[in-house]
PDB file of C-alpha atoms and ligand atoms in Angstrom:
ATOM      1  CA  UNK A   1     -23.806 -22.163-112.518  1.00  0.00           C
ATOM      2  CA  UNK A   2     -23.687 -21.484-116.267  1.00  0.00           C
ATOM      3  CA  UNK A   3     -22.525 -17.991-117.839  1.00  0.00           C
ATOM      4  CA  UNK A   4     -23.437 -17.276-121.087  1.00  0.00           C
ATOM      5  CA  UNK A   5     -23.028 -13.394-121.116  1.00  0.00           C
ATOM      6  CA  UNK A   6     -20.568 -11.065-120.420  1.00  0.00           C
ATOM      7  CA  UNK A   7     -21.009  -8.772-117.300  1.00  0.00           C
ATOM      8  CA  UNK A   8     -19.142  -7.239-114.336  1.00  0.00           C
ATOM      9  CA  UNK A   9     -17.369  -9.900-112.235  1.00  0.00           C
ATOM     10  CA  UNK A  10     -16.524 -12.471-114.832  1.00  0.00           C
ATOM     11  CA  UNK A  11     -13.464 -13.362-117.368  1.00  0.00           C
ATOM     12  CA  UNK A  12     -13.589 -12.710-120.830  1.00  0.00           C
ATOM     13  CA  UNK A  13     -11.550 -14.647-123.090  1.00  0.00           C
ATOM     14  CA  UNK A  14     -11.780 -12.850-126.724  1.00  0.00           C
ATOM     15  CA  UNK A  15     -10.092 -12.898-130.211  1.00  0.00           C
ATOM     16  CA  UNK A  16     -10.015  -9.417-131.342  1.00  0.00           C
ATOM     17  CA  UNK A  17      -7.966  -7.334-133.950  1.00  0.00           C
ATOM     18  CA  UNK A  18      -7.359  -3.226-133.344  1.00  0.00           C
ATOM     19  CA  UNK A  19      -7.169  -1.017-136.522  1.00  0.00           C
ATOM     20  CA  UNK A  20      -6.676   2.159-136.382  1.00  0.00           C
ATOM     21  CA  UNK A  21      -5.945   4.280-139.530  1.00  0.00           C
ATOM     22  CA  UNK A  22      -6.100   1.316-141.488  1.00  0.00           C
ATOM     23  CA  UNK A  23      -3.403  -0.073-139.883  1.00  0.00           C
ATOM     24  CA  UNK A  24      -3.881  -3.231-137.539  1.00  0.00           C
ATOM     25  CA  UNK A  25      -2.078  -2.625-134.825  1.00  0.00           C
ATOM     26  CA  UNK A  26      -2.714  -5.569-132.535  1.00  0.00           C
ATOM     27  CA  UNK A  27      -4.804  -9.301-132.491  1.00  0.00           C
ATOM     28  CA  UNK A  28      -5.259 -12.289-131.067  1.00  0.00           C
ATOM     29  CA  UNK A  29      -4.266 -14.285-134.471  1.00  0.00           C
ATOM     30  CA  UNK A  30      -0.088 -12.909-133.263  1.00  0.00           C
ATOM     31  CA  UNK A  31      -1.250 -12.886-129.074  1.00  0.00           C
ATOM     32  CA  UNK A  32      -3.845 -15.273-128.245  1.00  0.00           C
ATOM     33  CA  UNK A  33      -7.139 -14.425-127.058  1.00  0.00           C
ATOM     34  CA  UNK A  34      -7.199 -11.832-124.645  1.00  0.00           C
ATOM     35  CA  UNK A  35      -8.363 -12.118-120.999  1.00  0.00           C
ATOM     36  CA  UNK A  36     -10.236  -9.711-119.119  1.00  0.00           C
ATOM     37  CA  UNK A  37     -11.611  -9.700-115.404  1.00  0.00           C
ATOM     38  CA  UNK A  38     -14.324  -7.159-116.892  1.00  0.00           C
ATOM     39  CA  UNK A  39     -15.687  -3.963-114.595  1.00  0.00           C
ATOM     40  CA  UNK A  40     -12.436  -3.357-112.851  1.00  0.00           C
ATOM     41  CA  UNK A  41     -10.718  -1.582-115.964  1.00  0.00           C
ATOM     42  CA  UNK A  42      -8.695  -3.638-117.198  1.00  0.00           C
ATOM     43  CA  UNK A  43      -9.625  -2.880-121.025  1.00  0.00           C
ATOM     44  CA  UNK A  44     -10.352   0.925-122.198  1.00  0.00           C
ATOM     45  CA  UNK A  45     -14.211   1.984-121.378  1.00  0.00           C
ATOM     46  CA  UNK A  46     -15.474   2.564-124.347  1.00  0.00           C
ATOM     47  CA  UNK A  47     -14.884  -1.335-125.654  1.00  0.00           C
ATOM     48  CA  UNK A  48     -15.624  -2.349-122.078  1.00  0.00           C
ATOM     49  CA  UNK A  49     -19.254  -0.863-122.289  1.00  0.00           C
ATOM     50  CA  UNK A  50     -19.687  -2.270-125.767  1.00  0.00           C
ATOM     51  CA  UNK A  51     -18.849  -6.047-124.739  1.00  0.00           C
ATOM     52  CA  UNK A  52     -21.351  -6.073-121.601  1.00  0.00           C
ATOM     53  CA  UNK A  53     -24.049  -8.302-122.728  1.00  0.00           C
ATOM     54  CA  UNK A  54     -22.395 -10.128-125.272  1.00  0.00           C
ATOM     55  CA  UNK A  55     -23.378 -13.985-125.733  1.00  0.00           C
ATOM     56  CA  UNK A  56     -20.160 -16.514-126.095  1.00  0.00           C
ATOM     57  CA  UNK A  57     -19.423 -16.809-129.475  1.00  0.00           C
ATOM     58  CA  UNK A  58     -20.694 -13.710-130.688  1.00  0.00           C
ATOM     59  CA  UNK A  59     -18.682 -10.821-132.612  1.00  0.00           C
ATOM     60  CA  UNK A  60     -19.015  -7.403-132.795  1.00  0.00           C
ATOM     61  CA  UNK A  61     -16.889  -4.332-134.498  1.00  0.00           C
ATOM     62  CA  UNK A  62     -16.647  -1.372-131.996  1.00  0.00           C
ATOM     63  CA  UNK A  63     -15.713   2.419-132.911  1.00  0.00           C
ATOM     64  CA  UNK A  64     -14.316   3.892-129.686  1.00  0.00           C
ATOM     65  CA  UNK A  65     -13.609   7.723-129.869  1.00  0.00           C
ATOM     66  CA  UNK A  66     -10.477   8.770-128.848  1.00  0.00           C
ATOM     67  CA  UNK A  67     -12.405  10.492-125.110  1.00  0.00           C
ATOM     68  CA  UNK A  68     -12.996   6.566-124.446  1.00  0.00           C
ATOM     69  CA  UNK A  69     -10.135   4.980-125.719  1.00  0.00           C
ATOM     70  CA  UNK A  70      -6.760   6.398-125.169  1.00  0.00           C
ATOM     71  CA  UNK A  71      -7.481  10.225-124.858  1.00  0.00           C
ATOM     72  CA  UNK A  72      -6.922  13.473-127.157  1.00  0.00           C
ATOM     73  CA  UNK A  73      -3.327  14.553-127.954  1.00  0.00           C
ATOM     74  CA  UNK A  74      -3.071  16.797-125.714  1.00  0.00           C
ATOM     75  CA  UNK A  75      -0.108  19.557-127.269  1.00  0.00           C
ATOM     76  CA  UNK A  76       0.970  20.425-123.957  1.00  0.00           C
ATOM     77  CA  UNK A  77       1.881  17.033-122.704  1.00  0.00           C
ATOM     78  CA  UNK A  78       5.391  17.520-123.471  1.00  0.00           C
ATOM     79  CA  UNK A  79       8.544  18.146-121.387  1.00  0.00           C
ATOM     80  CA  UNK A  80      12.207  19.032-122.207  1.00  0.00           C
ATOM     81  CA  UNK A  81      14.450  17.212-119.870  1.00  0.00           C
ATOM     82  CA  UNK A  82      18.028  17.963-119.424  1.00  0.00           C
ATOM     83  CA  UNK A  83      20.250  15.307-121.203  1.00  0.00           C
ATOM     84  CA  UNK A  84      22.418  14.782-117.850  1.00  0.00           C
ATOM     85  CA  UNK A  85      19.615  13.373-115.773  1.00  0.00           C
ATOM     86  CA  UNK A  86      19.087  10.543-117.559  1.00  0.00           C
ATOM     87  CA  UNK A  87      22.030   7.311-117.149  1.00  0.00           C
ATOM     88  CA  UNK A  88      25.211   8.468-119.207  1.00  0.00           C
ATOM     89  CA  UNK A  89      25.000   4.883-121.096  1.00  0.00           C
ATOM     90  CA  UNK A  90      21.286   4.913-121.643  1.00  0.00           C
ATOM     91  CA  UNK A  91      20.947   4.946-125.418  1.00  0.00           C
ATOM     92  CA  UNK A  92      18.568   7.215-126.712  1.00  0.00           C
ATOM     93  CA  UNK A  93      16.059   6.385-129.459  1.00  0.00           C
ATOM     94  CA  UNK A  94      12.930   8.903-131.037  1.00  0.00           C
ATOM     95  CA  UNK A  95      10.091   7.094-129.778  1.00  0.00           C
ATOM     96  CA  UNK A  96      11.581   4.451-126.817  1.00  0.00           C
ATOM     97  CA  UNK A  97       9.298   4.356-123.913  1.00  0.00           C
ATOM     98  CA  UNK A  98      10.413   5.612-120.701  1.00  0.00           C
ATOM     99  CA  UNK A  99       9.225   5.112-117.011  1.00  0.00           C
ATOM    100  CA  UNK A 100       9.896   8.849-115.273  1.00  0.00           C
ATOM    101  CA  UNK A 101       9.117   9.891-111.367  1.00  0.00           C
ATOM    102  CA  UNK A 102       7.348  12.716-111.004  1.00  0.00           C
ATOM    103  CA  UNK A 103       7.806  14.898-107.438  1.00  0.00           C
ATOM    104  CA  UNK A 104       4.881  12.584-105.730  1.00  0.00           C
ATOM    105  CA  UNK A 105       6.634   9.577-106.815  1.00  0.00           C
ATOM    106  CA  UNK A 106       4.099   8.342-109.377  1.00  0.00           C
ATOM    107  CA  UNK A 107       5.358   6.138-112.491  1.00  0.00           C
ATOM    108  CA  UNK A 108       4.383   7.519-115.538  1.00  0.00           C
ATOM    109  CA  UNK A 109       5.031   6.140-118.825  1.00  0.00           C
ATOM    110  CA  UNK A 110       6.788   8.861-121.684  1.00  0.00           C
ATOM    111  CA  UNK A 111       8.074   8.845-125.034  1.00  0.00           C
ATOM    112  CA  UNK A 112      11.262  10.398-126.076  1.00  0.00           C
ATOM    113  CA  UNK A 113       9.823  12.924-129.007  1.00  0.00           C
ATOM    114  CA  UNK A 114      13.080  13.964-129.678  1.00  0.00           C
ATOM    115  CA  UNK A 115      17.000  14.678-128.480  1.00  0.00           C
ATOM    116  CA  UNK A 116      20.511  16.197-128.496  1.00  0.00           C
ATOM    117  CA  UNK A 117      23.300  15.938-126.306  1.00  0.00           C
ATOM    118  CA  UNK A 118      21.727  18.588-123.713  1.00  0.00           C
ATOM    119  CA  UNK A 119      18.115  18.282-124.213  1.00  0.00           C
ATOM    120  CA  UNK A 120      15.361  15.399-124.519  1.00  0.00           C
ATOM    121  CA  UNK A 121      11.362  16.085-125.231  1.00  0.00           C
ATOM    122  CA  UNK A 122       9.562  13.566-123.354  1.00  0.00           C
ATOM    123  CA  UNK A 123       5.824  12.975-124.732  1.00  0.00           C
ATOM    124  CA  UNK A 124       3.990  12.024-122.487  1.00  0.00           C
ATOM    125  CA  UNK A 125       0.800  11.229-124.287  1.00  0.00           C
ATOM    126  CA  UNK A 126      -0.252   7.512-124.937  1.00  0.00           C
ATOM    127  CA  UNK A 127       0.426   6.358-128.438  1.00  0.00           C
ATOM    128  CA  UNK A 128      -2.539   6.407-129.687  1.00  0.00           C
ATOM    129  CA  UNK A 129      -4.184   9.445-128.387  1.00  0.00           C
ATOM    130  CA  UNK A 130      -5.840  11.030-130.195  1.00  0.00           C
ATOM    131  CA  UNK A 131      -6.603   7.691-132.810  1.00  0.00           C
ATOM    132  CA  UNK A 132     -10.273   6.561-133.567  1.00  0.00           C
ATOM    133  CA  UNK A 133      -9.662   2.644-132.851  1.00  0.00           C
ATOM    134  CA  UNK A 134     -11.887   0.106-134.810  1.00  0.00           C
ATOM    135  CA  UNK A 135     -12.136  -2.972-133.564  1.00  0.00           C
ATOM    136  CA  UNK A 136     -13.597  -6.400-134.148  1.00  0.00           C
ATOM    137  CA  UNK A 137     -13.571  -8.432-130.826  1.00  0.00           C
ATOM    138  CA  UNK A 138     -15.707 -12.192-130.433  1.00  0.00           C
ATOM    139  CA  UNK A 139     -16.422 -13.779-127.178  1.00  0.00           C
ATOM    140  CA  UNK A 140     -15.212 -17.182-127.004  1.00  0.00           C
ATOM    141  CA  UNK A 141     -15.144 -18.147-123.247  1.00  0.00           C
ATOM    142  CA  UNK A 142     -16.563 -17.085-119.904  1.00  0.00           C
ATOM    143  CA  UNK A 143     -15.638 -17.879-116.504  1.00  0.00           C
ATOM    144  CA  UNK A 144     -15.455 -16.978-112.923  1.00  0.00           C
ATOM    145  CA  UNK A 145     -12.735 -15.781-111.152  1.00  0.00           C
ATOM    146  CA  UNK A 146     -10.471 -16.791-108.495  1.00  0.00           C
ATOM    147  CA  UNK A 147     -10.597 -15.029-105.144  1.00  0.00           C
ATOM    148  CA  UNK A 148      -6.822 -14.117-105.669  1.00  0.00           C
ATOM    149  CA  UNK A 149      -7.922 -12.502-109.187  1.00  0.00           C
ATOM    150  CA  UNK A 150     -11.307 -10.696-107.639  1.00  0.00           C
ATOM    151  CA  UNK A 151      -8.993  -9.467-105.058  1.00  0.00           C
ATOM    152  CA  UNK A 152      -6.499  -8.138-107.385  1.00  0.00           C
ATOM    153  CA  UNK A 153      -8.832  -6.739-109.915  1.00  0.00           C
ATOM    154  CA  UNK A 154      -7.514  -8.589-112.513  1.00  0.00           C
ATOM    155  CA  UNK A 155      -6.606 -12.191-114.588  1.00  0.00           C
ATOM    156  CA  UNK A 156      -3.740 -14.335-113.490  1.00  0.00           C
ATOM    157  CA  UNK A 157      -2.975 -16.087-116.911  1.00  0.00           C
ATOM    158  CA  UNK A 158      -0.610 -19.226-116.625  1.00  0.00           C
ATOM    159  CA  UNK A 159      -1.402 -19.068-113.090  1.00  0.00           C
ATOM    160  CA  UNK A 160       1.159 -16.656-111.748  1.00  0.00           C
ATOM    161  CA  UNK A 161       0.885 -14.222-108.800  1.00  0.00           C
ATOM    162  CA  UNK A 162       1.300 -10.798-108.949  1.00  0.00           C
TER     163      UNK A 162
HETATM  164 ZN1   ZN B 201      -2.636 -10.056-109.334  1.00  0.00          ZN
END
């Protein structure tokens, strides 16, 4: 069976390029195309939505608002930390990412905002809340997935197991 368009249940490969601000942040001319397993989240909603439907070998340039991209900055989302409970030889930098535990035990990624010797602001918003993204994305390939990669939810590129 032939696929021609993308839709829930199949991988995407895609070139794309993100700008925001201008700025290009990320694309497939550094990476590679991209590979999705699309409808199980694996790309932010509101490019997801805008790629359903697309023949192979089309292009598009999608707007996604910061509610279905990667959030509002949210002012609030930061925490002082005291110095001492992060590892003595862990070198601090303004803007290093940082895995922290909350009390349920959930991962969650944060940003060091700032520091001194007693104190560090963690940030825990996403980089680019808050940013309008623009980006150009083309469909070059379509396929089905693996059981292993339906059951997971999403692509195993090169073949590896996760
Ligand atoms: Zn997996």
């Amino acid at each position: 069976m032939a696929f021609d368009t993308v839709k829930d249940g199949l991988v995407v490969s895609m070139e794309y390029k993100l700008t925001a601000d201008g700025e290009v942040l990320d694309s497939s001319d550094e990476a590679g195309p991209l590979q999705f397993l699309a409808g199980y989240g694996n790309i932010i909603p509101g490019l997801e939505s805008e790629m359903t439907g697309m023949k192979i070998g089309e292009s598009k340039n999608v707007t996604v608002q910061p509610a279905d991209g990667y959030g509002e900055f949210d002012e609030e989302a930061f925490t002082d930390v005291p110095r001492s409970e992060f590892p003595a030889d862990l070198k601090l930098e303004e803007g290093m990412e940082l895995y922290v535990t909350d009390e349920d035990g959930n991962h969650q990624a944060a940003y060091v905002a700032e520091f001194d010797d007693q104190t560090v602001k963690l940030d825990f918003n996403h980089p680019l809340a808050g940013a309008v993204l623009e980006f150009y994305v083309k469909v070059i390939a379509l396929r089905e997935p693996t059981d292993d990669e339906l059951d997971h939810g999403h692509v195993h590129e090169d073949g590896h197991r996760h």
